Amino acid sequence: MMLNGEKKIARPLRWAMVGGGRLGQVGYKHRTGALRDNTAFQLVAGAFDIDPERGRDFGVNIGVAENRCYDDYKTMFGEEAAREDGIEVISIATPNGTHYEICKAALEAGLHVICEKPLFFTTDEVREIKSLAEEKGKIVGVTYGFSGNQMLLQMRAMIEQGKIGDIRVVDLQYTHGFNALEEEKPSDAQKWRVDPKIAGPSFVLGDLSTHTYYMSQLIMPNMKIKELLCDRQSFIKSRAPLEDNAHVLMHYENGAVGTMWTSSINAGCMDGHRIRIVGSKASLEWWDSKPGELTYEVQGEPIQTLIRAMPYLDESCNADERLGALHVEGLSDSWANIYLKFAVAIDAKSRGDEETLKNLVYPDIDAGLEGVRWIENCVRSAENGAVWVNFE
Amino acid sequence: MMLNGEKKIARPLRWAMVGGGRLGQVGYKHRTGALRDNTAFQLVAGAFDIDPERGRDFGVNIGVAENRCYDDYKTMFGEEAAREDGIEVISIATPNGTHYEICKAALEAGLHVICEKPLFFTTDEVREIKSLAEEKGKIVGVTYGFSGNQMLLQMRAMIEQGKIGDIRVVDLQYTHGFNALEEEKPSDAQKWRVDPKIAGPSFVLGDLSTHTYYMSQLIMPNMKIKELLCDRQSFIKSRAPLEDNAHVLMHYENGAVGTMWTSSINAGCMDGHRIRIVGSKASLEWWDSKPGELTYEVQGEPIQTLIRAMPYLDESCNADERLGALHVEGLSDSWANIYLKFAVAIDAKSRGDEETLKNLVYPDIDAGLEGVRWIENCVRSAENGAVWVNFE
Amino acid sequence: MMLNGEKKIARPLRWAMVGGGRLGQVGYKHRTGALRDNTAFQLVAGAFDIDPERGRDFGVNIGVAENRCYDDYKTMFGEEAAREDGIEVISIATPNGTHYEICKAALEAGLHVICEKPLFFTTDEVREIKSLAEEKGKIVGVTYGFSGNQMLLQMRAMIEQGKIGDIRVVDLQYTHGFNALEEEKPSDAQKWRVDPKIAGPSFVLGDLSTHTYYMSQLIMPNMKIKELLCDRQSFIKSRAPLEDNAHVLMHYENGAVGTMWTSSINAGCMDGHRIRIVGSKASLEWWDSKPGELTYEVQGEPIQTLIRAMPYLDESCNADERLGALHVEGLSDSWANIYLKFAVAIDAKSRGDEETLKNLVYPDIDAGLEGVRWIENCVRSAENGAVWVNFE
Amino acid sequence: MMLNGEKKIARPLRWAMVGGGRLGQVGYKHRTGALRDNTAFQLVAGAFDIDPERGRDFGVNIGVAENRCYDDYKTMFGEEAAREDGIEVISIATPNGTHYEICKAALEAGLHVICEKPLFFTTDEVREIKSLAEEKGKIVGVTYGFSGNQMLLQMRAMIEQGKIGDIRVVDLQYTHGFNALEEEKPSDAQKWRVDPKIAGPSFVLGDLSTHTYYMSQLIMPNMKIKELLCDRQSFIKSRAPLEDNAHVLMHYENGAVGTMWTSSINAGCMDGHRIRIVGSKASLEWWDSKPGELTYEVQGEPIQTLIRAMPYLDESCNADERLGALHVEGLSDSWANIYLKFAVAIDAKSRGDEETLKNLVYPDIDAGLEGVRWIENCVRSAENGAVWVNFE
Ligand SMILES: NC(=O)c1ccc[n+]([C@@H]2O[C@H](COP(=O)([O-])OP(=O)(O)OC[C@H]3O[C@@H](n4cnc5c(N)ncnc54)[C@H](O)[C@@H]3O)[C@@H](O)[C@H]2O)c1
Ligand SMILES: NC(=O)c1ccc[n+]([C@@H]2O[C@H](COP(=O)([O-])OP(=O)(O)OC[C@H]3O[C@@H](n4cnc5c(N)ncnc54)[C@H](O)[C@@H]3O)[C@@H](O)[C@H]2O)c1
Ligand SMILES: NC(=O)c1ccc[n+]([C@@H]2O[C@H](COP(=O)([O-])OP(=O)(O)OC[C@H]3O[C@@H](n4cnc5c(N)ncnc54)[C@H](O)[C@@H]3O)[C@@H](O)[C@H]2O)c1
Ligand SMILES: NC(=O)c1ccc[n+]([C@@H]2O[C@H](COP(=O)([O-])OP(=O)(O)OC[C@H]3O[C@@H](n4cnc5c(N)ncnc54)[C@H](O)[C@@H]3O)[C@@H](O)[C@H]2O)c1
């Protein structure tokens, strides 16, 4: 039986957003994910915009009560705390440089947090917030939105079941070409992305490859990087020191090797999010451009293409199926899948149900930590001249 | 600027469903479409199931108040009419044979209606309901769900602009293989589909090809069928007289020809919804398996692939864009697009805004009429031995 | 072990061409097919061109001795008959209307014949020549060039082995767009194709669909057409009465149905040669644009893609493999495959080895007969108003 | 006008092979390439096999006179030199470790040479032979077989014409999976490939990536590598020190970067030969699995797919077209193209026509030198721990 939108938790969580306003790029993805079935989250408040007026206007337009559209997140946390029906969880969809302080304030206000990636600038910051979250008994989830794609769980299951043998080569790519041309008037979202004070120590490594890196960990939880080498460039000079293209080589502890190509100057590329895992018997390959398909290539056998929602897939892959086979679904569906898991995690945490939490696979704060660690190591290698560094 | 979920009408419409309960196949698509952004519809009531108990349990589980989960649609129409905040519009997601009476009762209760396809059994019934809707000043929309795909509007625009020249050949296909094998225990949804008393005069012609036929009209509004020939089969004998496979040949008034292949016994087919329009200069092709792509083939030039959400597309195609390019979206997005148009139509109708209605392209009752007419003509041809019949 | 070009017959056959000169479209395909490995045929003479001077110049340029480049085929047959080392077999690559007389003359001169399709204008002519060939103990082969593709033999083997169950739907297409635009100065090859006196009773039905029809018979030797209906058009008016587009519906004796779309006005189409066979359990699909791949879709299982030359293929499919897997091969390889079979057939015939002949699957005169029969029946249906006719 | 097999040189060259016998993997590709049209080469002699008896039997079977099937290449060079109609050019299709001595002996015997890649073990050897060839006035061609694909010339032309802007990223891959599984009984061809004494300093770097590296130079003649880093592995331990997988990072002199992935353990991969060139405006991509297609992606425009033989292609790309558009061709066609260029080069050299030679783009001894240089630099980097090395 399919999901069909029925509730998985007793009642929808009272939810607010910080950022993600009218002109924000990613805000809509949060809302479409969280509100997909109206049984996991309810959007009741927000500090949607750096411009309070525009934020209020926008909030009202998407159905939030005017008096719960706040000027800034501090006010929101304060006033909502005072309400009986105050918010329980917030999502942060603001530029990177603000995540840390907003996240900290939210936890201190007793809220669960769902935060954009890259989580913070340094792993130290992440570790600090992790302690704080544990102390407060709250969840911090990270919106690696693509990672909600069900076929990744199929890959995870097949690898776990030995269907490809021992992993030898990991081939990762997340590239597009939307920054290939030097823009005369970059959007706000583009401007802050190449400003280290707001973006942090990287551009595409953080913006793009953290998704793919997390997805690789999701599907191969036992694979640990031992050392890596990162070579990065700023093809549009004004972006330096932040990179618009990077290649990473990886050595895993089991002897496997890997590569990651991440880029926003891959001119004309509409199709550049790919994962290929090569094992000693077979390979698995997934491309974002056909998000409901998985290629399974056993050496010496016909190539197999597996299709989302088909009964032959692993139970874990079909667990959250909504539409059934034949019907292509895309990114909004992935977001709905991770938001549903955030809801289940928050509900379990609130109920003290550690058993559920232990078994739930979703991008939690450790996933956020790993993403920041990935960036830190890549940047350290790149800044030392694209040399091998231990993965610390 | 993208849609971003902001309201297009003053407030969400109060909406209820008839059918589409826990085990219903299509109900979820309605909800995910209608509720996508929470600014067009609000689900406030329902008579979701032929089994009232299960219907009530389900309704509560998807967030409807228990006292507005009704035992049957008649009770619902009656009780809701008595409420200040009663429903304004219903969607019908029940087996074909019940559409006519539910639709009629709803219009008589002063409700707008969104109804599943095939609308009714006969064009006479549709014409009758059309008069009733006009008399009552209400909208009847028809959920050709796939037709919300934005790339179809791109095709429409390009054809209108003469980008392919004069249309010569129309090549339509909607097939799958999920009924290729004789099932021992068919589901309820499968059982009624081959029972003429409930399904009406056809199986796959109505179940599948009405979508594709409407989509062809959407993209080529000026093309009229003059005569057609339909050859249908029941490869699983127990389905006779209803067909599980059919081929239709068409002659259009302008001299163009067309074909439709519709089937649910196309074994193994996961990818069988296609539209190709051949013009005197170029062709356009769309496949459901890559719903955000359009192939544009100008004779003598490189093949072009157009991608959803890119700025080079026609304004009409991008008007309702939510996620932006690079991000594949699928069927739920198409449903959201048509439901948004239903909301705009209902709002305009309520406000007496005929200008808006005149310019709005969406599957209205005439689209429903055309679908039933298509079936009638196909069946008449088939029953006369697969001969040419005038398209009446 | 692969073919590797080693001889399959004692010595190469002494071979000549009629037609296929410098400007001829298809002549090169014959040569590249026949001479692929230099162990089956040797090109020793020719009457290559309707213009003797150009024909002689061309012949010398491709390595034929000047004194064996003849002014016309009659002279060639006569003079070569007088030589000790005279030709044994000819290929006819001239416009359709000349095939019959050249073929007849060749057989009467004691030569084996390889002839272009469509073989002749009428089945009566084919039957007459078939008798003559039997009387003379000679082979008549027909160059359905695409039919040499090895993956078709894989389809044949899998169907024979019951891998798709009972055949239900046959979906055939051979279309391109190279005649979509009205040409100001059509080439000679284009001019005669729409002149019934030279082309015979059809244009694309004969030019294109006879290939695909033969290929369908090759892969499903037990499927017999009972009746068919053909609807044909001349979108470029000057081509009438000959068609540049046609759709055919077929009823097979076992209850299966089929369609053929053939066209040279499918604007922009580069990829229009396809065969899909739908069975009661699974389907097989082949497209000319990926000639070394076969899609095998079992209902309810992952889609399989089979690749040319892989060991998992049927022995019959790999029997004539030259390059090995990984290496795409195309049309010239198909021609080499059928020419090799012509050589084996001619050699066997000469040696009186009827056993070999009985087991050899290749396009013989019966295949030629079937092609002409196909055209005759299609045209009869079309001329009667696109009605069903018994397949006579 | 198409090529049509007419002679480009006065008469076919008298040609012999060393190696490429019955069980040799690559020998057939040479013959099918050289003899494609019978107007460039004639196979008149051979020392086909390390086993003289088998070599003679094989030679006779492919049509070589028995007395010109020699026991070894030295005898062949000697005896042929004594004949009036003796050989003029040889092809070497033996294991790597024998190329140098055979090549040297051939040049000293006054023969032109076409040699397999990787040419020799060291660049010093190549330089020595280059001097010898110059001294003797002979051509040395290298059979980078894939490089004859016409679409590569299209890429070259488009890059030259500025169609993609400045090159930024070069993404190269040549991988397959045929050595993923440890074989119990490796073939002879597989055994020598991992024996440094016969294979030289590398396995897949030389066996596979030299092709792709040359192809990259062919299409971007102005791009020079400044430094590179190579990381190689032997996943099947017995292959050490030779690698079955390697990743290379490159820095070009103009600031562009590149990657090469080469592997024979990419399990299940049937489709792993790819070239993508990313420029500042657009990208070009070619995959061996659709050898007649080229993807041209201009940032912000629809994706274009260019098809072999179409009139819109550059003249250089269509110059050697044989079959015309619509007809897929594959690897044997590429070999025919380079062999035709070898013939033209040898003919020009013999006639002292330096003008023709200067303008002819084909894999000459400098291409061979570059391949060996590529291997030398990769191996030096890898042996030093996968560090950056200057490209010397
Ligand atoms: N998960 C994904 O797929 C994905 C995709 C895009 C962006 N992102 C991440 O999302 C975050 C936001 O990126 P974006 O592209 O949407 O940025 P953006 O610049 O487009 O939007 C930022 C939004 O935050 C608002 N804002 C800024 N500061 C604020 C503050 N102090 N209080 C309240 N609102 C504030 C802005 O008004 C704007 O609405 C970044 O961390 C980015 O890395 C993630
Ligand atoms: N637009 C599309 O893409 C699409 C897809 C599938 C089905 N459909 C159409 O949707 C309709 C329903 O099909 P389905 O496959 O979901 O059928 P189904 O049998 O799976 O579900 C029907 C639902 O209606 C309920 N129901 C039946 N009679 C009722 C009544 N009198 N009052 C209240 N509820 C009642 C059932 O309990 C069930 O929940 C059909 O007309 C079908 O053609 C459309
Ligand atoms: N099997 C295939 O794939 C395929 C492809 C194309 C054409 N054909 C068939 O091949 C035949 C030739 O077609 P084409 O397109 O090459 O035609 P074409 O007009 O391009 O070439 C015909 C050639 O025959 C020569 N010729 C004509 N009459 C002659 C005569 N009496 N004696 C000697 N030479 C003569 C012409 O000079 C010319 O060289 C036709 O029957 C056509 O249907 C088959
Ligand atoms: N260009 C390509 O695409 C391509 C493809 C495969 C191999 N190659 C290259 O071709 C060469 C041969 O590789 P292969 O895979 O065919 O090897 P192989 O082992 O399959 O065949 C080698 C052949 O050479 C013969 N031989 C060996 N030593 C000889 C000698 N001294 N005299 C005469 N014959 C001798 C053997 O009997 C055998 O027939 C290698 O250099 C390899 O790198 C190139």
Coordinates of C-alpha atoms and ligand atoms in Angstrom, one line a residue, chain A residues 18-27 29-30 47-51 54 71-73 92-96 98-99 101-102 116-118 143-146 174 188-190 192-193 206-207 211 331 335, chain B residues 327, ligand 1:
Chain A
V18 CA 13.6 31.9 8.8
G19 CA 14.5 33.2 5.4
G20 CA 13.1 31.7 2.2
G21 CA 11.2 34.8 1.3
R22 CA 9.8 36.0 -2.0
L23 CA 13.1 36.2 -3.8
G24 CA 14.9 33.4 -2.0
Q25 CA 15.9 30.5 -4.2
V26 CA 15.4 27.6 -1.9
G27 CA 12.5 28.6 0.3
K29 CA 11.5 23.8 -1.8
H30 CA 11.2 23.7 1.9
A47 CA 10.7 35.7 9.6
F48 CA 10.9 35.2 5.9
D49 CA 13.0 38.1 4.7
I50 CA 15.9 40.4 5.6
D51 CA 13.4 43.1 4.5
R54 CA 8.5 42.3 2.0
D71 CA 10.4 41.3 11.5
D72 CA 13.3 39.1 12.5
Y73 CA 14.0 35.7 13.9
I92 CA 16.6 28.1 8.2
A93 CA 16.8 29.1 4.5
T94 CA 19.1 32.1 4.8
P95 CA 22.7 32.6 3.4
N96 CA 25.3 30.3 5.0
T98 CA 23.8 33.3 9.3
H99 CA 23.1 29.6 9.9
E101 CA 23.7 32.1 15.0
I102 CA 20.1 31.4 14.0
E116 CA 20.2 24.5 5.1
K117 CA 23.6 23.3 4.0
P118 CA 26.4 23.9 4.3
T143 CA 18.3 19.8 4.0
Y144 CA 20.3 17.8 1.6
G145 CA 17.2 17.9 -0.5
F146 CA 18.2 15.5 -3.3
Y174 CA 27.5 17.6 -9.4
D188 CA 21.7 38.6 -4.5
A189 CA 21.8 34.8 -4.2
Q190 CA 24.7 34.8 -6.6
W192 CA 26.8 36.3 -1.5
R193 CA 27.8 32.9 -2.8
G206 CA 29.7 23.7 -0.4
D207 CA 26.9 24.7 -2.7
H211 CA 24.8 17.2 -1.4
L331 CA 12.9 17.1 -6.7
W335 CA 12.1 17.1 -0.4
Chain B
H327 CA 15.3 20.2 -11.3
Ligands
LIG1 N1 19.3 22.3 -0.2 C1 19.3 22.9 -1.4 O1 19.1 22.2 -2.4 C2 19.7 24.3 -1.6 C3 19.5 25.0 -2.8 C4 19.8 26.4 -2.8 C5 20.3 27.0 -1.7 N2 20.5 26.3 -0.6 C6 21.0 26.9 0.7 O2 20.0 27.6 1.2 C7 20.5 28.8 1.8 C8 19.8 30.0 1.2 O3 20.2 30.1 -0.2 P1 19.3 30.8 -1.3 O4 19.9 30.5 -2.6 O5 17.9 30.5 -1.0 O6 19.6 32.3 -0.9 P2 18.9 33.6 -1.3 O7 19.8 34.7 -1.2 O8 18.2 33.4 -2.6 O9 17.7 33.8 -0.3 C9 18.0 34.0 1.1 C10 16.7 34.4 1.7 O10 17.0 34.6 3.1 C11 16.5 35.9 3.5 N3 17.3 36.4 4.6 C12 18.6 36.7 4.6 N4 19.0 37.0 5.8 C13 18.0 36.8 6.6 C14 17.8 37.0 8.0 N5 18.8 37.4 8.8 N6 16.6 36.8 8.5 C15 15.6 36.4 7.7 N7 15.7 36.2 6.4 C16 16.9 36.4 5.9 C17 16.5 36.7 2.3 O11 15.7 37.8 2.4 C18 16.1 35.7 1.2 O12 14.7 35.6 1.2 C19 22.0 28.8 1.6 O13 22.6 28.3 2.8 C20 22.2 27.8 0.5 O14 23.4 27.2 0.5 C21 20.3 25.0 -0.5

